[in-house]
Amino acid sequence: MKETINEIIVEILELEVANEELMNRENNVGWDSIKHLEIIMAIEEEFDIRFSSSEVTNIKDVTDLYRMVEEKINA
Amino acid sequence: MQILNNQLTSRNLSNAVNILKNDKKLRVNAVRTLPIEYLISFLSKLNTNLSYKYSSYDTSLQEIDFDSDLYLFWMDWRLYMDKMEPQSLINWLKTRLIEIDASKPILINNWPIFWNIEEKQYAASVTKRNWMYEYNYLLEVLKDEYSNLEVIDLNLFASQIGIESYDARNDEVSNYPLSNKLTLQIARHITFQLIPAMTEPKLKAIVVDLDNTLYNGVLGEDGFDGIVLTEEHVQLQQALKNLKKNGILLAISSKNDERDVIHLLEQHPQFILRKEDFTFIEANWNSKAGNILSMSERFNFDVSAMLFIDDNPAEIAHVQTEIPSIKVLQADVTGTETVHRLLNYPYLYSRKKDALVELRQKDILANQRRQQLAKQSNDLNSYLKSLNMTITVYENEASHLNRVFEMGHKTNQFNLALNRFSEADVQERNHASNHLIFTVTLSDMLNDSGVIGVFFIKLDGELAFIEEVLFSCRALGRKVEDASLLIIIKKLASLGIKEVQIQHTEGPRNRPALDWLNNIYTSTHLTDIQLELNKRLVNYPGEVYWQNERNH
């Protein structure tokens, strides 16, 4: 699951590798609100889950994504 | 059919569609007040030939790049709703369209009417919906003024998906109200339907295999009762039938016994396609490439305008090797992917419904009889005589203009200068005093073919400049182009014309027109051209009239 999330982020943010430091909204200016929603929609489609508006706003980095996807899959 | 496409996700997309890759690059100028990144992320997966330049979010649409191959207006019309009436917004939009090169394709989205559904929860008044309804209508009408404009019908696609097409969360987070599913549908529609329909010639025929393509099983082994049609096979047959209604001709090439095939088409209870839906049925053990080439000759158009569908990769590979210019589509045994691939195959979509389908179909069958007659006759003239041809030439005939415009866009083989005039260009020439548009109709004992030829001529003192000559491929081989040009040349002579210049351009498929020109255009003197035409028309048995002569 983590690997798939990494792949999606790497592809959308056009990163070279899954670099944890760059998979953070504060550290990476390229991760803007548009890219953020693009990542969210791709993950939603991949795992067949749905995030609410506040969840979308609260996701700050890749570890938040791991945790929330895990929660939703197991819910 | 849309229901099937609704099941598409970005995951199964690459299986279901034909990702477009070729050398032809299109530069898209995206003018937007709506986030376009989501749409572009799908578009660029489906078509690798598009490059994008997009404006910043600016409701005043200041940044338009004139130098583009295609304009994509991706608009959040809600931003204008409270400020302007629909008609004033259209008038303002027109002032923005002045900034672009209107000879290039223009795409503008409309807006789903039912997205403001919550309005009705609190009051019976539906002002926003009425605004949107009127605005969508006015956008449709705008197409009459801009022949290269097409509306991206968000309203239609959203209504097919239902309320799930609206994503309140996306709207809140990013001012992007389209759901992922709707975005994908729109990307598919733009890539495989709108852009090809606006930039490439449409395909004219589909040649389809039978066993394991239109049904599951082998007719010769499993028998009439042993073959199985899945729900998707039924949908595939329905899709082919709908394509036929929209002007694509159908034919069969199958390694089967012909009697079995006819029996199947006439009697099978689940079959949607019937014998009369196919112009040609080639059920034999000959090579399919040979069958297809012979059909192309009888259809009287090039194989590059044909799509071949088969489940057998070896068969597809063989046909492709023998006929490199043909388009091919791989069928799968269950029919599911076949139907998706077919519905998403580019060059099958047309912007306007083809009004002449029936006429063309009849003409092709009549052509077969003409060819039989030709075989029986010893020379061309006695064959032509047996047809009792009547050729009529019209001058600036208003009722033909729509057909004139259509021919300019559809004709590829006998299209001398490839001008592809817009509707506005045609109208303008019809009204200008120094322009003449001659249209040619043809009928014979087998069929009335309607308008099959057009000449655009500009007069300048003693010079006639022939800007364009178009002939439908159905009419070729009967010297109609010579006979009609001769009567026109005589008319030009009576107007005092001495010199004739004929514009021509070499294109990918217009060799027949250029060959014709080489034969008759030996000098620019009108009398020389007349001489050449007279030589070619010795003992020509067709009757050629001016439209007004016939009426008298």
XYZ file of C-alpha atoms in Angstrom:
627
model
C 0.000 0.000 0.000
C 2.784 2.429 0.930
C 4.527 1.616 -2.299
C 1.441 2.410 -4.382
C 0.961 5.714 -2.556
C 4.617 6.556 -3.171
C 4.281 5.726 -6.855
C 1.248 7.987 -7.219
C 2.971 10.905 -5.469
C 6.199 10.462 -7.427
C 4.267 10.459 -10.689
C 2.068 13.465 -9.949
C 4.788 15.621 -8.351
C 7.239 14.487 -11.043
C 9.843 13.446 -8.458
C 12.753 11.242 -9.386
C 12.468 8.934 -6.389
C 10.208 8.565 -3.367
C 12.051 11.156 -1.299
C 10.404 11.486 2.128
C 11.500 15.080 2.567
C 9.881 16.140 -0.701
C 6.734 14.148 0.034
C 5.708 16.830 2.469
C 3.543 19.797 1.563
C 5.533 22.291 3.605
C 8.918 21.321 2.197
C 7.850 21.006 -1.408
C 6.420 24.106 -3.121
C 5.495 21.907 -6.081
C 2.873 20.174 -3.890
C 0.289 22.933 -4.265
C -3.452 22.697 -3.718
C -4.096 21.538 -7.287
C -1.481 18.770 -7.075
C -2.826 17.902 -3.635
C -6.312 17.203 -4.978
C -4.832 15.338 -7.930
C -2.971 13.037 -5.497
C -6.093 12.613 -3.347
C -8.264 11.696 -6.346
C -5.732 9.197 -7.662
C -5.447 7.532 -4.243
C -9.216 7.476 -3.842
C -9.592 5.735 -7.160
C -6.779 3.292 -6.490
C -8.035 2.163 -3.063
C -11.732 2.817 -3.643
C -11.987 5.119 -0.628
C -13.202 8.666 -0.042
C -11.767 11.550 1.977
C -13.907 14.368 3.375
C -13.049 18.042 2.831
C -11.524 18.394 6.283
C -9.476 15.233 5.861
C -8.176 16.552 2.562
C -7.172 19.800 4.251
C -5.522 18.007 7.178
C -3.263 15.765 5.126
C 0.179 17.361 5.331
C 2.570 14.694 4.162
C 3.003 11.160 2.950
C 2.862 9.646 6.452
C -0.576 11.244 6.992
C -1.629 9.542 3.765
C -0.288 6.122 4.837
C -2.157 6.395 8.126
C -5.470 7.578 6.696
C -5.540 5.119 3.823
C -4.769 2.326 6.309
C -7.633 3.475 8.562
C -10.081 3.678 5.713
C -9.169 0.335 4.225
C -9.574 -1.346 7.599
C -12.718 0.542 8.552
C -23.471 2.907 -24.773
C -22.406 5.569 -22.342
C -23.137 3.168 -19.523
C -20.230 1.058 -20.684
C -17.941 4.035 -20.823
C -19.094 5.006 -17.358
C -17.338 1.921 -16.021
C -14.006 3.240 -17.229
C -11.496 4.194 -14.577
C -8.002 5.506 -15.115
C -6.772 2.032 -14.116
C -8.532 0.094 -16.882
C -8.234 2.913 -19.367
C -5.103 1.757 -21.151
C -6.672 -1.648 -21.879
C -9.868 -0.207 -23.164
C -8.723 2.533 -25.423
C -6.271 3.213 -28.177
C -3.711 5.604 -26.754
C -2.952 8.068 -29.510
C 0.670 8.337 -30.479
C 1.957 9.719 -33.736
C 4.197 12.414 -35.066
C 1.569 15.029 -35.486
C 1.824 17.425 -32.554
C -1.031 19.711 -31.634
C -0.364 22.844 -29.611
C -3.313 23.474 -27.319
C -3.925 26.907 -25.856
C -6.013 26.395 -22.735
C -7.883 29.512 -21.669
C -9.367 28.825 -18.286
C -11.223 30.066 -15.268
C -11.569 26.507 -13.979
C -8.636 24.353 -12.801
C -7.529 22.433 -15.881
C -4.767 20.278 -14.398
C -7.099 17.368 -13.639
C -8.412 17.322 -17.175
C -4.927 17.622 -18.666
C -3.570 14.786 -16.541
C -6.103 12.507 -18.275
C -5.751 14.096 -21.697
C -2.002 13.604 -21.703
C -2.397 9.922 -20.790
C -4.774 9.386 -23.712
C -2.989 11.415 -26.341
C 0.740 11.921 -26.169
C 0.724 14.340 -29.111
C -0.802 17.295 -27.331
C 1.307 20.064 -25.856
C -0.271 22.672 -23.613
C 0.089 26.293 -22.861
C -2.332 27.576 -20.290
C -3.434 30.950 -19.112
C -3.575 32.035 -15.471
C -7.007 32.180 -13.864
C -8.422 35.327 -15.277
C -12.122 35.938 -15.747
C -11.376 38.692 -18.263
C -9.610 36.161 -20.575
C -6.754 38.499 -21.442
C -4.131 35.846 -22.144
C -4.902 34.224 -25.442
C -2.051 32.911 -27.530
C -2.909 33.489 -31.200
C -0.284 31.016 -32.399
C -1.957 27.713 -31.442
C -3.384 24.698 -33.238
C -6.408 24.389 -31.012
C -8.129 26.557 -28.395
C -9.631 24.984 -25.319
C -11.851 27.276 -23.241
C -12.234 25.601 -19.849
C -14.620 27.852 -18.042
C -16.328 28.082 -14.692
C -19.402 29.905 -15.967
C -20.722 30.276 -12.408
C -18.251 33.135 -11.982
C -20.215 35.198 -14.492
C -23.697 34.153 -13.488
C -24.441 36.893 -10.976
C -22.812 39.626 -12.986
C -24.164 39.263 -16.498
C -27.192 38.145 -18.439
C -26.543 35.106 -20.690
C -26.817 37.123 -23.909
C -24.396 39.832 -22.706
C -21.938 37.131 -21.671
C -22.098 35.592 -25.152
C -21.580 39.013 -26.729
C -18.569 39.560 -24.514
C -17.219 36.085 -25.276
C -17.367 36.970 -28.963
C -15.123 39.958 -28.315
C -12.592 37.483 -26.877
C -12.926 35.126 -29.838
C -11.773 37.963 -32.091
C -8.335 37.493 -30.516
C -7.943 33.944 -31.785
C -7.254 32.352 -35.143
C -10.807 31.246 -35.946
C -9.648 28.898 -38.682
C -8.376 26.597 -35.891
C -10.631 24.320 -33.822
C -12.196 25.959 -30.768
C -13.645 23.973 -27.853
C -15.793 25.637 -25.188
C -17.495 23.830 -22.319
C -21.089 24.442 -21.290
C -22.324 23.842 -17.731
C -24.527 21.197 -16.086
C -27.959 22.643 -15.398
C -28.937 20.323 -12.579
C -25.920 21.002 -10.367
C -27.823 23.841 -8.669
C -30.342 21.362 -7.404
C -30.192 22.590 -3.796
C -31.809 25.817 -4.967
C -35.083 24.008 -5.241
C -34.878 22.832 -1.613
C -35.659 26.299 -0.350
C -37.771 27.973 -3.007
C -39.621 27.088 -6.153
C -37.675 29.663 -8.127
C -34.811 28.281 -10.152
C -33.077 31.409 -11.393
C -29.600 29.893 -11.623
C -30.834 26.915 -13.518
C -32.722 29.128 -15.954
C -29.620 31.239 -16.446
C -27.544 28.152 -17.212
C -30.219 26.705 -19.469
C -30.341 29.849 -21.544
C -26.582 30.197 -21.608
C -26.041 26.594 -22.809
C -28.570 27.206 -25.553
C -26.825 30.388 -26.676
C -23.479 28.558 -26.771
C -25.016 25.971 -29.108
C -26.301 28.751 -31.352
C -22.837 30.323 -31.408
C -21.705 27.294 -33.428
C -23.608 28.721 -36.393
C -21.305 31.737 -36.385
C -18.036 29.884 -35.871
C -17.810 26.821 -38.047
C -14.765 25.557 -36.109
C -16.387 25.826 -32.722
C -17.581 22.787 -30.822
C -19.209 22.713 -27.387
C -17.816 20.331 -24.771
C -21.143 19.121 -23.467
C -20.543 18.922 -19.698
C -24.291 19.121 -19.249
C -24.900 15.926 -21.209
C -22.061 13.891 -19.697
C -22.906 15.042 -16.178
C -26.526 14.044 -16.658
C -25.488 10.581 -17.847
C -23.424 10.073 -14.701
C -26.031 11.676 -12.448
C -25.524 13.727 -9.319
C -22.223 11.929 -8.677
C -20.796 14.017 -11.487
C -20.724 16.906 -9.011
C -18.066 16.704 -6.320
C -18.815 19.146 -3.493
C -15.537 18.305 -1.785
C -13.441 19.058 -4.869
C -15.397 22.257 -5.307
C -14.712 23.288 -1.711
C -11.033 22.340 -1.715
C -10.096 23.512 -5.175
C -13.063 25.280 -6.819
C -13.220 22.257 -9.103
C -16.767 20.860 -9.051
C -16.264 17.979 -11.500
C -15.920 14.493 -10.075
C -13.030 12.314 -11.161
C -15.416 10.201 -13.218
C -16.831 13.157 -15.108
C -13.324 14.492 -15.753
C -12.311 11.157 -17.255
C -15.425 11.062 -19.458
C -14.758 14.569 -20.721
C -11.088 13.780 -21.413
C -12.153 10.703 -23.372
C -14.740 12.686 -25.339
C -12.252 15.452 -26.195
C -9.426 13.072 -27.142
C -11.235 10.428 -29.160
C -14.198 12.320 -30.499
C -14.001 16.096 -30.657
C -10.343 16.646 -31.599
C -10.170 13.921 -34.295
C -13.519 15.033 -35.741
C -12.175 18.580 -36.037
C -8.709 17.806 -37.347
C -8.743 14.525 -39.310
C -10.903 12.939 -42.011
C -13.514 10.510 -40.744
C -13.255 6.809 -41.528
C -15.701 5.534 -44.129
C -16.001 1.802 -43.569
C -15.490 -0.936 -40.979
C -14.611 -4.466 -42.055
C -15.396 -6.926 -39.318
C -14.530 -10.564 -38.715
C -17.233 -12.928 -37.408
C -15.896 -15.867 -35.314
C -14.847 -14.816 -31.800
C -15.380 -11.188 -32.765
C -19.122 -10.612 -33.188
C -19.849 -13.650 -30.990
C -18.040 -16.295 -29.025
C -17.323 -19.487 -30.987
C -16.580 -20.733 -34.481
C -19.610 -20.943 -36.764
C -18.160 -23.757 -38.917
C -17.427 -25.960 -35.872
C -19.857 -24.946 -33.121
C -22.727 -24.421 -35.548
C -25.612 -21.958 -35.582
C -26.860 -23.078 -32.151
C -23.408 -23.408 -30.618
C -22.172 -19.841 -30.884
C -22.683 -17.550 -27.868
C -23.391 -13.841 -27.736
C -22.444 -12.147 -24.460
C -24.183 -8.944 -23.431
C -21.117 -7.092 -24.690
C -21.356 -8.778 -28.094
C -24.916 -7.521 -28.349
C -23.692 -4.050 -27.385
C -20.891 -4.295 -29.940
C -23.385 -5.157 -32.661
C -25.600 -2.270 -31.540
C -22.606 0.082 -31.660
C -21.770 -1.049 -35.201
C -25.395 -0.576 -36.214
C -25.386 2.953 -34.764
C -22.162 3.753 -36.603
C -23.812 2.599 -39.804
C -26.720 4.957 -39.141
C -24.134 7.703 -38.812
C -22.642 7.075 -42.196
C -19.975 4.407 -41.668
C -20.344 1.523 -44.126
C -20.028 -2.035 -42.830
C -18.585 -5.163 -44.439
C -17.673 -8.697 -43.344
C -14.468 -10.587 -44.037
C -14.663 -14.036 -42.503
C -13.202 -17.475 -43.088
C -16.507 -19.297 -43.253
C -18.933 -20.849 -45.671
C -20.988 -18.083 -47.278
C -24.297 -19.961 -46.950
C -23.733 -20.454 -43.200
C -22.990 -16.766 -42.782
C -26.102 -15.637 -44.647
C -28.212 -18.067 -42.620
C -26.673 -16.708 -39.408
C -27.329 -13.091 -40.350
C -30.875 -13.795 -41.460
C -31.999 -16.115 -38.681
C -30.019 -15.753 -35.429
C -32.431 -14.512 -32.735
C -29.829 -12.502 -30.816
C -28.183 -10.842 -33.780
C -28.697 -7.077 -34.047
C -26.786 -6.825 -37.321
C -28.553 -8.273 -40.334
C -27.535 -9.119 -43.871
C -28.751 -5.794 -45.271
C -26.532 -3.858 -42.835
C -23.441 -4.998 -44.715
C -22.493 -3.534 -48.053
C -20.224 -6.504 -48.750
C -20.042 -9.971 -47.229
C -16.838 -11.823 -48.064
C -17.155 -15.257 -46.504
C -14.447 -17.382 -48.099
C -10.972 -18.821 -47.496
C -9.100 -16.148 -49.436
C -6.611 -13.893 -47.720
C -8.369 -11.163 -45.765
C -5.980 -8.568 -47.135
C -7.080 -9.566 -50.646
C -10.746 -9.372 -49.652
C -10.239 -5.931 -48.159
C -8.391 -4.572 -51.181
C -11.127 -5.810 -53.473
C -13.757 -4.174 -51.234
C -11.864 -0.913 -51.262
C -11.983 -0.964 -55.036
C -15.703 -1.603 -55.034
C -16.330 1.012 -52.304
C -14.306 3.326 -54.526
C -12.288 4.781 -51.652
C -8.818 4.238 -50.302
C -8.087 1.509 -47.726
C -6.711 4.173 -45.384
C -10.359 5.159 -44.782
C -11.138 1.646 -43.481
C -10.970 0.005 -40.048
C -10.452 -3.757 -39.759
C -11.636 -5.588 -36.613
C -10.487 -9.154 -35.882
C -9.752 -11.284 -32.810
C -6.814 -13.097 -34.386
C -3.520 -11.211 -33.891
C -1.920 -13.135 -36.782
C -4.734 -12.082 -39.113
C -4.360 -8.456 -37.989
C -0.588 -8.578 -38.450
C -0.958 -10.053 -41.923
C -3.478 -7.446 -43.040
C -1.278 -4.691 -41.634
C 1.780 -5.981 -43.469
C -0.082 -6.260 -46.754
C -1.953 -2.959 -46.356
C 0.119 -0.651 -44.133
C -2.288 2.282 -44.377
C -5.322 0.397 -42.998
C -6.497 1.020 -39.413
C -6.914 -2.050 -37.229
C -8.652 -2.898 -33.975
C -7.979 -6.018 -31.943
C -11.144 -7.761 -30.739
C -11.296 -9.843 -27.565
C -13.344 -13.021 -27.231
C -15.718 -11.679 -24.560
C -16.521 -8.562 -26.580
C -16.015 -6.241 -23.589
C -12.806 -4.653 -24.711
C -13.846 -4.703 -28.356
C -16.829 -2.509 -27.623
C -14.811 -0.114 -25.450
C -12.090 0.144 -28.050
C -14.613 0.707 -30.801
C -16.504 3.403 -28.910
C -13.213 5.105 -28.131
C -11.755 4.688 -31.590
C -10.945 8.088 -33.071
C -12.076 9.127 -36.563
C -15.514 7.523 -36.226
C -17.215 10.530 -34.637
C -18.770 13.234 -36.752
C -19.755 16.723 -35.755
C -22.947 16.699 -37.776
C -25.239 13.832 -38.561
C -24.565 12.644 -42.079
C -27.736 13.247 -44.056
C -26.578 11.385 -47.133
C -25.902 7.926 -45.708
C -28.754 6.231 -47.515
C -27.862 7.890 -50.780
C -24.236 6.820 -50.539
C -25.126 3.248 -49.644
C -27.434 2.965 -52.664
C -24.803 4.485 -54.888
C -22.181 1.951 -53.879
C -24.520 -0.906 -54.688
C -25.421 0.771 -57.979
C -21.681 1.119 -58.613
C -21.336 -2.643 -58.421
C -23.950 -2.990 -61.119
C -22.203 -0.309 -63.139
C -19.006 -2.325 -62.926
C -20.824 -5.409 -64.182
C -22.141 -3.347 -67.083
C -18.644 -2.056 -67.750
C -17.342 -5.616 -67.977
C -20.006 -6.458 -70.532
C -19.259 -3.411 -72.691
C -16.243 -3.377 -74.944
C -15.221 0.220 -74.492
C -15.791 2.961 -71.931
C -18.154 5.021 -74.063
C -20.545 2.206 -74.837
C -20.612 1.378 -71.138
C -21.303 4.995 -70.247
C -23.989 5.096 -72.900
C -25.739 2.164 -71.288
C -25.984 4.153 -68.050
C -28.060 7.018 -69.558
C -26.199 9.610 -67.551
C -27.534 13.108 -67.036
C -25.165 15.735 -65.712
C -26.566 19.062 -64.579
C -24.461 22.090 -63.655
C -25.798 24.770 -61.292
C -24.475 28.274 -60.742
C -24.480 29.695 -57.179
C -27.301 27.406 -56.089
C -28.158 28.365 -52.495
C -29.754 25.013 -51.663
C -26.463 23.217 -52.421
C -24.246 25.267 -50.104
C -24.419 22.954 -47.118
C -23.434 20.028 -49.316
C -20.645 22.140 -50.851
C -19.211 22.807 -47.392
C -19.525 19.119 -46.441
C -17.786 17.970 -49.609
C -14.885 20.309 -48.971
C -14.328 18.588 -45.638
C -15.095 15.003 -46.563
C -13.537 14.664 -49.966
C -9.939 13.484 -49.924
C -9.168 11.808 -53.248
C -10.607 14.311 -55.679
C -9.867 17.464 -53.712
C -7.579 19.513 -55.903
C -6.359 22.302 -53.636
C -7.433 20.958 -50.217
C -8.752 24.372 -49.204
C -11.422 22.886 -46.939
C -13.416 26.126 -46.922
C -15.444 26.905 -43.801
C -19.187 27.501 -43.990
C -18.489 31.231 -43.757
C -15.991 31.033 -46.665
C -18.582 29.266 -48.802
C -21.300 31.806 -47.954
C -18.962 34.679 -48.684
C -18.029 33.270 -52.106
C -21.651 32.632 -52.944
C -22.493 36.279 -52.355
C -19.397 37.907 -53.878
C -19.959 39.216 -57.401
C -16.516 38.093 -58.648
C -16.906 34.514 -57.388
C -18.826 31.653 -58.934
C -19.659 28.348 -57.296
C -20.685 25.678 -59.806
C -22.223 22.500 -58.460
C -22.625 19.336 -60.505
C -25.355 16.745 -60.046
C -25.408 13.329 -61.639
C -28.141 10.812 -62.239
C -28.260 7.637 -64.262
C -30.630 4.760 -64.796
C -29.440 3.138 -61.580
C -29.473 6.002 -59.143
C -29.735 9.734 -58.550
C -26.459 10.631 -56.874
C -27.256 14.266 -56.008
C -24.460 16.833 -55.863
C -21.201 15.060 -56.657
C -18.954 17.891 -57.875
C -18.050 21.498 -57.083
C -15.951 24.175 -58.799
C -14.977 27.392 -56.984
C -13.981 30.072 -59.488
C -12.793 33.641 -58.945
C -13.021 36.065 -61.870
C -10.527 38.838 -62.418
C -10.857 40.629 -65.773
C -9.901 38.119 -68.448
C -8.540 35.657 -65.879
C -10.522 32.888 -64.222
C -8.842 31.498 -61.133
C -10.152 28.027 -60.219
C -9.629 27.944 -56.456
C -10.912 24.458 -55.850
C -12.354 21.401 -57.604
C -14.085 18.669 -55.608
C -15.598 15.418 -56.849
C -17.125 12.666 -54.794
C -15.287 9.381 -55.304
C -18.626 7.754 -56.112
C -18.773 9.688 -59.377
C -15.244 9.075 -60.604
C -14.424 6.998 -63.677
C -17.274 8.405 -65.741
C -15.621 11.575 -67.068
C -18.158 13.730 -65.228
C -15.331 16.046 -64.189
C -14.336 16.555 -67.855
C -17.868 17.016 -69.124
C -18.848 19.503 -66.426
C -15.614 21.484 -66.726
C -16.121 21.738 -70.481
C -19.559 23.295 -70.176
C -18.179 25.674 -67.501
C -15.234 26.629 -69.723
C -17.659 27.484 -72.516
C -19.583 29.666 -70.102
C -16.357 31.413 -68.995
C -15.473 32.047 -72.639
C -18.840 33.752 -73.127
C -17.959 36.008 -70.158
C -14.785 37.132 -71.938
C -12.336 34.930 -70.008
C -9.105 34.100 -71.878
C -6.764 32.735 -69.210
C -7.443 30.028 -66.626
C -5.315 29.308 -63.585
C -6.059 26.221 -61.538
C -4.943 26.027 -57.912
C -3.718 22.647 -56.693
C -1.908 21.231 -53.684
C -0.395 17.825 -53.145
C -1.976 16.079 -50.159
C -1.780 12.585 -48.678
C -4.639 11.140 -50.731
C -5.506 13.480 -53.613
C -3.449 11.783 -56.373
C -6.577 11.125 -58.547
C -7.338 14.866 -58.713
C -3.724 15.786 -59.543
C -3.516 13.127 -62.261
C -6.674 14.485 -63.834
C -5.277 18.006 -63.736
C -2.032 16.944 -65.430
C -4.036 15.612 -68.359
C -6.168 18.647 -69.020
C -4.109 21.588 -67.769
C -1.440 21.756 -70.448
C -1.488 25.557 -70.671
C -3.284 28.471 -69.052
C -5.042 29.472 -72.287
C -8.733 28.792 -72.041
C -8.837 27.575 -75.639
C -6.092 24.978 -74.978
C -7.969 23.553 -71.998
C -11.131 23.429 -74.073
C -9.230 21.553 -76.776
C -7.907 18.942 -74.317
C -11.368 18.410 -72.841
C -12.905 18.029 -76.302
C -10.315 15.379 -77.126
C -11.144 13.454 -73.955
C -14.855 13.674 -74.608
C -15.055 12.435 -78.200
C -18.329 10.496 -78.535
C -19.134 11.102 -74.860
C -22.630 9.747 -74.389
C -23.628 11.647 -71.200
C -26.087 14.507 -71.468
C -24.836 17.743 -69.934
C -27.169 20.623 -69.096
C -27.230 23.940 -67.341
C -29.802 23.850 -64.606
C -31.978 26.574 -66.250
C -31.832 24.819 -69.652
C -33.391 21.741 -68.166
C -36.236 23.685 -66.701
C -37.134 25.233 -70.039
